[in-house]
Short mmCIF file of C-alpha atoms in Angstrom, two decimals:
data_model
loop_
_atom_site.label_atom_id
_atom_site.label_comp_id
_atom_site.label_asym_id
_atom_site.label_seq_id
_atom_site.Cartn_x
_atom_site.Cartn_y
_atom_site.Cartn_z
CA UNK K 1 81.32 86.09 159.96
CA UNK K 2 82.37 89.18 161.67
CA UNK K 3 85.04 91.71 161.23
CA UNK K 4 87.16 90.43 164.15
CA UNK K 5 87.09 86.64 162.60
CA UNK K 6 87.01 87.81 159.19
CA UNK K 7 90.09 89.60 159.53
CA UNK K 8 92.03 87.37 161.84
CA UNK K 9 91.79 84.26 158.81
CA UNK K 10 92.67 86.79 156.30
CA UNK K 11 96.11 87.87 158.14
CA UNK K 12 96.67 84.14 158.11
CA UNK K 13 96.00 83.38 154.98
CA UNK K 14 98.15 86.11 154.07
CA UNK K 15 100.68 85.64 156.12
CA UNK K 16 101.40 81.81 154.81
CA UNK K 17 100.65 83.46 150.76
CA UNK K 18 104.04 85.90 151.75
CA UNK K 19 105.74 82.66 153.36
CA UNK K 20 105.24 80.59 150.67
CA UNK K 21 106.13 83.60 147.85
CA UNK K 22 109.24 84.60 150.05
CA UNK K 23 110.36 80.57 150.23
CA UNK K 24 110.05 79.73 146.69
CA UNK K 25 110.91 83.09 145.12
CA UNK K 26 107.03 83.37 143.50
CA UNK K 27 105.90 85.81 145.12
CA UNK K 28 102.77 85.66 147.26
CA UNK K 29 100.60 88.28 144.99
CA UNK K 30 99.40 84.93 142.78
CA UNK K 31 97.42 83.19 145.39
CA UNK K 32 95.94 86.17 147.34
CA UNK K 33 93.15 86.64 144.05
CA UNK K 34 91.96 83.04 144.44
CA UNK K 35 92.40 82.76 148.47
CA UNK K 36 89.95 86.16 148.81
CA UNK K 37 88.48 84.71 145.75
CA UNK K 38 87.47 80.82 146.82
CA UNK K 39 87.93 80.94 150.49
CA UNK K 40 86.35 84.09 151.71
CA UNK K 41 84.08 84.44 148.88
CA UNK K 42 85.10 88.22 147.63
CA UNK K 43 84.15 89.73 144.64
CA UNK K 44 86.99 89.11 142.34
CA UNK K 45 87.50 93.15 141.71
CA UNK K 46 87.77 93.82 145.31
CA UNK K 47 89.94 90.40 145.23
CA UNK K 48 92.33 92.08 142.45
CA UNK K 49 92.66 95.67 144.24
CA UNK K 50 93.82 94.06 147.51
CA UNK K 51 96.44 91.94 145.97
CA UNK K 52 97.94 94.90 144.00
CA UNK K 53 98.67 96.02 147.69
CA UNK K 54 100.02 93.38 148.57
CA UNK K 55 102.21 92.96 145.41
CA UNK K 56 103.90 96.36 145.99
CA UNK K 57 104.50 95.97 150.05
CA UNK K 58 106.44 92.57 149.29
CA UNK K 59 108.20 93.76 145.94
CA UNK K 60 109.58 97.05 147.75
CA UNK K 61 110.48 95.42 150.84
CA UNK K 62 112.22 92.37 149.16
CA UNK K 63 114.16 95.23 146.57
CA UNK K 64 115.42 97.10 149.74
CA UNK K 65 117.50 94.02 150.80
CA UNK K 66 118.77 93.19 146.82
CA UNK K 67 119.16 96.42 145.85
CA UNK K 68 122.26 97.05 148.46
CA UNK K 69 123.90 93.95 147.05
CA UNK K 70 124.48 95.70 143.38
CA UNK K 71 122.73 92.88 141.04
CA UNK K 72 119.88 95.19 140.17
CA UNK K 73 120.88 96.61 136.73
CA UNK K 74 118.92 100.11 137.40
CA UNK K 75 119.18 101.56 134.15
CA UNK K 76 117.61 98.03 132.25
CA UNK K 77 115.02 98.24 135.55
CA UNK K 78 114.16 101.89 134.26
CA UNK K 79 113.91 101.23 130.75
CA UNK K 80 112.08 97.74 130.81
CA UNK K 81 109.40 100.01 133.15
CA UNK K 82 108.23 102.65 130.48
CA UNK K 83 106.94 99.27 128.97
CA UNK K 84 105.56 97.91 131.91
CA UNK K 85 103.58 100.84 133.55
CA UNK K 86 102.70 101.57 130.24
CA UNK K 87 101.19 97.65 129.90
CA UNK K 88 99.42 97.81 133.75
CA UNK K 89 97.35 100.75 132.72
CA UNK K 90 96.69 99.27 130.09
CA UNK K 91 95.12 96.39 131.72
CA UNK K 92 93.73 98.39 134.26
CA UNK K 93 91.59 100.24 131.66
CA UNK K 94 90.63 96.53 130.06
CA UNK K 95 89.74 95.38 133.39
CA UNK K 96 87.43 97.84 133.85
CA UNK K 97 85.95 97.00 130.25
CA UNK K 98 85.53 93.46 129.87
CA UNK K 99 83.28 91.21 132.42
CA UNK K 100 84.50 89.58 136.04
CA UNK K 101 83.78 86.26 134.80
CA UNK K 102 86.36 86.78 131.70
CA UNK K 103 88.84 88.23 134.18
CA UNK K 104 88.71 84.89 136.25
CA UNK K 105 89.06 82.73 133.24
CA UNK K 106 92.60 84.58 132.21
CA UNK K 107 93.58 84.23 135.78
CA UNK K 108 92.53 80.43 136.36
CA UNK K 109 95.15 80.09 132.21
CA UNK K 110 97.63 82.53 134.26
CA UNK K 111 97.51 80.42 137.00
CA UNK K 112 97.93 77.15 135.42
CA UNK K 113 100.98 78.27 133.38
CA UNK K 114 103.14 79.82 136.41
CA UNK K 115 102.45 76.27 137.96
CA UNK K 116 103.89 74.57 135.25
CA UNK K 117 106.86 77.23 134.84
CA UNK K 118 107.87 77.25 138.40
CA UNK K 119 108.19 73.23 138.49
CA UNK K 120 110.95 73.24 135.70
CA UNK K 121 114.27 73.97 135.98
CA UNK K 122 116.30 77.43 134.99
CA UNK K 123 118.75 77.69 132.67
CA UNK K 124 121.74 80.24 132.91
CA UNK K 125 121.88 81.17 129.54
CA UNK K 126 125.66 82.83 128.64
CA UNK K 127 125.90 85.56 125.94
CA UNK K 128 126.53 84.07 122.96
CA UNK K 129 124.60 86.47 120.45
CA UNK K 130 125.85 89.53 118.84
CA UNK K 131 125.66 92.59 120.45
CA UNK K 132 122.41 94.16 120.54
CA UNK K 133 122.74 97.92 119.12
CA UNK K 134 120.20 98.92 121.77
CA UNK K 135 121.25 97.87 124.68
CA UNK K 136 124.88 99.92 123.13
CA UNK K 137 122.51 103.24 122.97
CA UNK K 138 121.25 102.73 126.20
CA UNK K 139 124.21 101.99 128.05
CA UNK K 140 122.52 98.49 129.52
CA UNK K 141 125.71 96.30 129.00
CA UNK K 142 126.87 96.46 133.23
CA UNK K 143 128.69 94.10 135.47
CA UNK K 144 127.76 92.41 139.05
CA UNK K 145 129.47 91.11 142.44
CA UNK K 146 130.36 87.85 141.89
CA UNK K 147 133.34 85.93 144.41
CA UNK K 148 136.11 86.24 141.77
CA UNK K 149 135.61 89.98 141.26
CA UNK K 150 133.01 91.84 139.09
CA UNK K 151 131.77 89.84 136.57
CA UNK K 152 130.17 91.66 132.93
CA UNK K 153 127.48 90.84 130.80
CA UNK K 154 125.89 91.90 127.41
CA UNK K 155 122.34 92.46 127.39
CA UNK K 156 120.45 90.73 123.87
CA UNK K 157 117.73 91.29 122.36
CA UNK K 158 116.31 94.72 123.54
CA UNK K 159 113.01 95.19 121.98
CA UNK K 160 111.68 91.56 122.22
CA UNK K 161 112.55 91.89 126.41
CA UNK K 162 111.00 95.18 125.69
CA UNK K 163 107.61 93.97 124.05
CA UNK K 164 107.45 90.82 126.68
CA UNK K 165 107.17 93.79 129.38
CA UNK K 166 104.68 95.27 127.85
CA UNK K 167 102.50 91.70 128.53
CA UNK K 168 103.88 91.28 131.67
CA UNK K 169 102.35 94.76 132.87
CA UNK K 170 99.13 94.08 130.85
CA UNK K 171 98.95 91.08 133.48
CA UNK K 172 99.60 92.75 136.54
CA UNK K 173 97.08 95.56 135.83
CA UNK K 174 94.54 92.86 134.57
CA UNK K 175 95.16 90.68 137.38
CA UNK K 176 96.28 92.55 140.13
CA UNK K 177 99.50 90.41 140.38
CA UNK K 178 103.31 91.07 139.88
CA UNK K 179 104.11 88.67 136.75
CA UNK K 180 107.24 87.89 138.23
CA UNK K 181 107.19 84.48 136.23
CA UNK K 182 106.53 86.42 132.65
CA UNK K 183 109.14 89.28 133.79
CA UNK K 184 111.86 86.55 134.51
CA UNK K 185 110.65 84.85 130.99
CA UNK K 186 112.01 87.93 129.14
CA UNK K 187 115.09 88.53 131.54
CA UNK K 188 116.08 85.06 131.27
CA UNK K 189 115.25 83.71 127.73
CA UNK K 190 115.26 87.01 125.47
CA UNK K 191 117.85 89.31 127.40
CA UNK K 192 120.13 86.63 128.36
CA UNK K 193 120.86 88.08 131.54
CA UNK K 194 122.57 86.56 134.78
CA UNK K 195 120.10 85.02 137.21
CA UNK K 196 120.95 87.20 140.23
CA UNK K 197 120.62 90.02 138.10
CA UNK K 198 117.21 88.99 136.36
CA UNK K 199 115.71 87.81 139.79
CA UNK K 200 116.46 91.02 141.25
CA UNK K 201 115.77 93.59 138.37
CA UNK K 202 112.34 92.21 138.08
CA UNK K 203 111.67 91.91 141.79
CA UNK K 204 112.70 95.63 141.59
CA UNK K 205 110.41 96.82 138.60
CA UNK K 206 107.35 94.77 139.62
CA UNK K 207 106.60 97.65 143.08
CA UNK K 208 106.76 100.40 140.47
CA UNK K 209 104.24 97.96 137.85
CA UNK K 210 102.21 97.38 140.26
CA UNK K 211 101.90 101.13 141.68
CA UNK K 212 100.86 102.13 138.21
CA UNK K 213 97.51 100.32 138.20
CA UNK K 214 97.05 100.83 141.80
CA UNK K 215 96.54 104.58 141.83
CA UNK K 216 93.63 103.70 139.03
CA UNK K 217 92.27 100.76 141.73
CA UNK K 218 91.84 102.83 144.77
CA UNK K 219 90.03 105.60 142.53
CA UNK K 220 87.72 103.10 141.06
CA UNK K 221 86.89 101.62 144.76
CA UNK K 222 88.37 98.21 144.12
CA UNK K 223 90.68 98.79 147.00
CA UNK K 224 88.74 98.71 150.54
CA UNK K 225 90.25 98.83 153.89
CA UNK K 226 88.63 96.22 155.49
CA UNK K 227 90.62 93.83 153.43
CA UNK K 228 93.64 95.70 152.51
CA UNK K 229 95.39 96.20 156.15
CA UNK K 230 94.74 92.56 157.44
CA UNK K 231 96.36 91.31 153.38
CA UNK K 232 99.00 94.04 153.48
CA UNK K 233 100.37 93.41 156.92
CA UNK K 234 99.90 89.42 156.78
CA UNK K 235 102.21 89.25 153.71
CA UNK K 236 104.64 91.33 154.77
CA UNK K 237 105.23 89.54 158.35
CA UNK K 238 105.00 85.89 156.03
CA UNK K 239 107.98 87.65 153.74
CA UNK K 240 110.00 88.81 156.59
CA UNK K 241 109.75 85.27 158.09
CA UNK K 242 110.46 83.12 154.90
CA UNK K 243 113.46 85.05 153.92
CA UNK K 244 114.55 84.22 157.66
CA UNK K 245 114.06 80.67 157.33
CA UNK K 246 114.97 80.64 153.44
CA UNK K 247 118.54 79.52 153.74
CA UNK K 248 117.71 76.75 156.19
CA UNK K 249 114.99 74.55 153.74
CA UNK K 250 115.05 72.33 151.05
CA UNK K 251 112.98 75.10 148.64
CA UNK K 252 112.94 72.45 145.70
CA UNK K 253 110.30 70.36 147.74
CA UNK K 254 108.43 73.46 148.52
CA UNK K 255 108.17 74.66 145.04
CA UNK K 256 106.21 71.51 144.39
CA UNK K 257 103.98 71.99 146.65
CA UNK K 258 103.69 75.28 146.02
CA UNK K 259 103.11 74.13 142.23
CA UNK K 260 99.93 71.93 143.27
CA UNK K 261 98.36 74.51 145.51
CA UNK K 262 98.03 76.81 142.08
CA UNK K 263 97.20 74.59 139.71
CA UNK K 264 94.22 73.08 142.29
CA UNK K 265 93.55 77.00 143.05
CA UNK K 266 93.60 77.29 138.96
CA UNK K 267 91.33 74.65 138.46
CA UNK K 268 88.66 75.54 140.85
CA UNK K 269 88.83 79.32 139.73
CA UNK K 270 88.30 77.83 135.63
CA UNK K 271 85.37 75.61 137.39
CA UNK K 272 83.83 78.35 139.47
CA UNK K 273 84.20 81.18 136.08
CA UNK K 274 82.70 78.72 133.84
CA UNK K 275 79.53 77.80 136.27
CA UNK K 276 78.65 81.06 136.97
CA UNK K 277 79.94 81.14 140.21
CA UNK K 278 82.40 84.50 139.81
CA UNK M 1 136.30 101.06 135.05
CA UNK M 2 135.89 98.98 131.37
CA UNK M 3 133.49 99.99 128.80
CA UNK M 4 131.43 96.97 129.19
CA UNK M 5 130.61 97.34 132.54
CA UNK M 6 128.17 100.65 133.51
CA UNK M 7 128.26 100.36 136.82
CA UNK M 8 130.14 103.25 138.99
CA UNK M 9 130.57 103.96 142.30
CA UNK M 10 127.65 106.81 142.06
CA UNK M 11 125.18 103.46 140.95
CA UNK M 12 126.47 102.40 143.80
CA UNK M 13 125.35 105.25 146.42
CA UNK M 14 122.49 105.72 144.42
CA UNK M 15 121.30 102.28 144.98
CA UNK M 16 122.03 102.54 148.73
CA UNK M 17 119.79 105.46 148.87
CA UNK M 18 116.98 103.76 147.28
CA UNK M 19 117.45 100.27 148.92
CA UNK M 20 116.53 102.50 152.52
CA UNK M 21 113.90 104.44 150.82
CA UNK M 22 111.90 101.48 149.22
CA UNK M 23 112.56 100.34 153.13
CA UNK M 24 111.46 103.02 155.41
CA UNK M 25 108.60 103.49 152.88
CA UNK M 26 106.93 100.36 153.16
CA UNK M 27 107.71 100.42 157.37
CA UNK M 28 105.94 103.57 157.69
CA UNK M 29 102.59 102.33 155.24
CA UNK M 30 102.73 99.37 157.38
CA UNK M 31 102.85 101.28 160.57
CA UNK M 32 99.98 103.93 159.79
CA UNK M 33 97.81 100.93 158.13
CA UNK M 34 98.09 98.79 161.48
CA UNK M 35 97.03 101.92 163.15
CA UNK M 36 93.84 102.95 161.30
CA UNK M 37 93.20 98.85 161.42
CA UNK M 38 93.48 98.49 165.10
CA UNK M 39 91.07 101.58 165.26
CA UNK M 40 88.51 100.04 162.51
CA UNK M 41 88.43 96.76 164.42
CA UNK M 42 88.15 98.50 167.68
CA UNK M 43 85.07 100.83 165.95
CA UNK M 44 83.17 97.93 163.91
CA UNK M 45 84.68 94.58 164.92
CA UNK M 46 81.40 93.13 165.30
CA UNK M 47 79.89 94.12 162.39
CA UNK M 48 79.32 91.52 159.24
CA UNK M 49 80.93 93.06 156.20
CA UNK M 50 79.79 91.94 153.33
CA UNK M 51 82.33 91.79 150.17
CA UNK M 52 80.47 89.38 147.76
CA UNK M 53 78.74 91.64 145.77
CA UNK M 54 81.26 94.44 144.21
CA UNK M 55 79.72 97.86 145.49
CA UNK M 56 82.88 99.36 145.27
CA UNK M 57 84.68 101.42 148.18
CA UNK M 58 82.83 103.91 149.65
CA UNK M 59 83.25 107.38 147.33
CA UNK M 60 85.24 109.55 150.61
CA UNK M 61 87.91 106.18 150.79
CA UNK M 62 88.72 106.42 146.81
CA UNK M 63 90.72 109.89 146.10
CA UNK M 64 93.01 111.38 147.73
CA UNK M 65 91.09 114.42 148.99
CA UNK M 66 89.02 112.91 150.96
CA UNK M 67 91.77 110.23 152.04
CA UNK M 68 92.97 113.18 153.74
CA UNK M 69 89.79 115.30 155.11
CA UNK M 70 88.94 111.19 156.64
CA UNK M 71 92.28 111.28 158.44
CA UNK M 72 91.78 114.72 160.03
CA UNK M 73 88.57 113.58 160.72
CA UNK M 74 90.37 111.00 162.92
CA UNK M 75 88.25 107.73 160.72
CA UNK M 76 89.98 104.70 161.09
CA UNK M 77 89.26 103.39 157.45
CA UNK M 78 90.53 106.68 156.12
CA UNK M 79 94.13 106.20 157.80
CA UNK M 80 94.50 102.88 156.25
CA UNK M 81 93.25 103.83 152.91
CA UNK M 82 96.72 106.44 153.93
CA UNK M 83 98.35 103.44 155.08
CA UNK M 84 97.54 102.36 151.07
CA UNK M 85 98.54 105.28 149.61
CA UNK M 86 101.73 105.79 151.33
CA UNK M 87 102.46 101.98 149.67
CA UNK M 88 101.96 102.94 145.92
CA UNK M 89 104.11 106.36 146.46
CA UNK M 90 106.81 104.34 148.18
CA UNK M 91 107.83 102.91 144.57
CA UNK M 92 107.01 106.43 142.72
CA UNK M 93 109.14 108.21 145.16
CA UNK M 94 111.83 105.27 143.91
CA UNK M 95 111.46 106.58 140.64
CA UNK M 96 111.75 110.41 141.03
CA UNK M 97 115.25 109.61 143.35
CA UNK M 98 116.43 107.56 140.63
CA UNK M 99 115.74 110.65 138.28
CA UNK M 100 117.03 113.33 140.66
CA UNK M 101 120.43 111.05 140.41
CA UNK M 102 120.52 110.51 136.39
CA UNK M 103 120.18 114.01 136.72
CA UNK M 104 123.12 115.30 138.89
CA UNK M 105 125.34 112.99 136.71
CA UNK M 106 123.75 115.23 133.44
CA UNK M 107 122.87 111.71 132.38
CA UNK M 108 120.01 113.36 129.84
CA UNK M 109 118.56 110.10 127.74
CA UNK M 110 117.96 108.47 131.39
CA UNK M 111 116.32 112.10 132.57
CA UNK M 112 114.16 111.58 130.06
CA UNK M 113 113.54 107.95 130.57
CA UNK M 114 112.50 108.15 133.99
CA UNK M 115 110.23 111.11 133.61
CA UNK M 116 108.34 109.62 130.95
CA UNK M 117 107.80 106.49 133.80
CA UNK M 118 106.92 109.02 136.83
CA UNK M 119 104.78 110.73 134.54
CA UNK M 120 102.46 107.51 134.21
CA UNK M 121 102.41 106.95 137.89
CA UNK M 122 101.60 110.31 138.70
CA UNK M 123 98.64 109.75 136.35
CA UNK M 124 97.28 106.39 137.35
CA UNK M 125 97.53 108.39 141.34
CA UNK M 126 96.48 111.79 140.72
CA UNK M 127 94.56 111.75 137.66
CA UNK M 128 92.62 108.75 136.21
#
């Protein structure tokens, strides 16, 4: 295949990965790895540098438009991020330590969980514990927009969120994704927070994440240009688009499908690691 | 403003600064990628690349020294790698506004806080 064809699929490809994050509020970065991976047949490191890319061009151009709207709790963003830069290099080192093969297999169990996650249904939890004495110290405790005026919140359970990060950004430097589904985890069932709030902080935190291992990427030569512009520039037209059409679509449908595309994509990854085949 | 809530009007400007920072960062990446892409196509279109086995990228594409002697140079893959490089500091340059603001408000814990984060960015960059 040449350049010309090579790079026209993988703009496609890319461009319906960013669609399909922006529609279902996954993010796209989870099935670049196994599209490069299984359809174009890339090594799995250059695989992982390219969708770092593309993890921080969708992250920082979907926190542009939430970030105006005041739900992002900065302050919690900034704190939660010591632990999560600190996690993706981190990973970044381990994936530079342990084999290709062993990085598929956590991918293909990555996979196969945020499949399974993204088909159930969130709950809005309500602060009901005490107040955590960290989030007092750090000032986290905020408020946010809602129709009836501001609306506040407590924050819970500071260093469990805290320590969740910490795996989250292990992931995303591992992986080369943006763990949105592990960073909501800890928003949502150890902080307690507000959905807008949680949706947003993490969509905010996982650019910065995913910067950290990137820097440590390029310099190791996982990141070529060959397959970064045609990734980068597919997923960012496919996330402009879907947040067009997001309001007009039934995205409950479309997180189904989405659902079945990873956990086929997970299965044939598992398959592929465990043959030899990676 | 009640104690619960943290949020000021200053979080408020602050965030508006960094919600067209985080934009005009990633337009600009995008813009200078495209560029060195439409040039690379244009230069080796034809070619067959071959990206099975991991070789790495090429040694001048990987640090930022040679990012930038490749884009005087006027080399297509160069300016994308730039393209690339502009991306990751969009989110850093997030970081050190956010700073710069905890700082005019003398807010010193959050000073701290952020420059401990920049500081591991500007190492994963610059130095690893």
């Amino acid at each position: 295949m040449s350049v010309y064809e090579l790079t026209a699929l993988i703009f496609l490809g890319a461009l319906s990965a960013g669609l399909l994050g922006a529609l279902t509020g996954l993010g796209g970065g989870i099935i670049i790895v196994p599209m490069l991976s299984l359809l174009f047949h890339v090594d799995i490191r250059y695989a992982i540098g390219t969708s770092l890319v593309s993890v921080i061009a969708t992250s920082s151009g979907a926190a542009a438009a939430y970030v105006k709207e005041g739900y992002t709790n900065v302050r919690l963003g900034m704190v939660l991020e010591v632990a999560t830069t600190v996690g993706a290099v981190t990973g970044a080192v381990i994936a530079g330590i342990i084999a290709p093969k062993v990085v598929a297999i956590i991918f293909g169990l990555v996979l196969l969980h945020s499949a399974w996650q993204s088909t159930r249904a969130r709950v809005d939890h309500v602060a009901d514990g005490p107040p955590d004495p960290w989030s007092r110290r750090l000032r986290l405790d905020s408020a946010y927009p809602t129709s009836q005026g501001p609306q506040s919140y407590l924050v819970q359970r500071v260093p469990f969120g805290f320590a969740l990060m910490y795996i989250a950004g292990v992931l995303s430097g591992l992986l080369g994704i943006g763990s949105g589904v592990v960073k909501v985890l800890a928003m949502d069932r150890a902080m307690h927070l507000p959905f807008k709030v949680s949706t947003t902080t993490s969509n905010f935190m996982i650019g910065v994440t995913a910067a950290a291992s990137a820097g440590i990427y390029l310099h190791r030569g996982y990141i070529v240009p060959g397959l970064a512009f045609p990734v980068m520039l597919g997923v960012l037209v496919g996330a402009l688009v879907g947040a067009r059409a997001l309001p007009r679509l039934n995205t409950q449908k479309l997180r189904l499908v989405f659902s079945i595309v990873v956990a086929a994509m997970a299965v044939e990854l598992l398959f592929n690691a465990f043959t030899g085949r990676v | 403003m009640p104690l619960a809530s943290g949020h000021s009007a200053a979080d408020d400007r602050t965030e508006h600064v960094v919600g067209n920072l985080l934009r005009v960062g990633v337009l600009i990446a995008a813009a200078v990628a495209l560029i060195g892409g439409v040039m690379y196509l244009l230069h080796a279109g034809s070619t067959q690349p071959d990206y099975r086995t991991f070789l790495g990228a090429s040694s001048p594409l990987r640090s930022l020294a040679h990012i930038g002697r490749g884009v005087a140079a006027g080399e297509p893959e160069a300016i994308i790698q730039l393209g690339i490089v502009l991306l990751i500091a969009t989110p850093i340059a997030r970081v050190a506004l956010t700073l710069v603001a905890f700082a005019k408000r003398k807010d010193r814990l959050y000073v701290a806080i952020s420059a401990m984060v920049l500081a591991l960015l500007a190492y994963g960059l610059l130095f690893s």
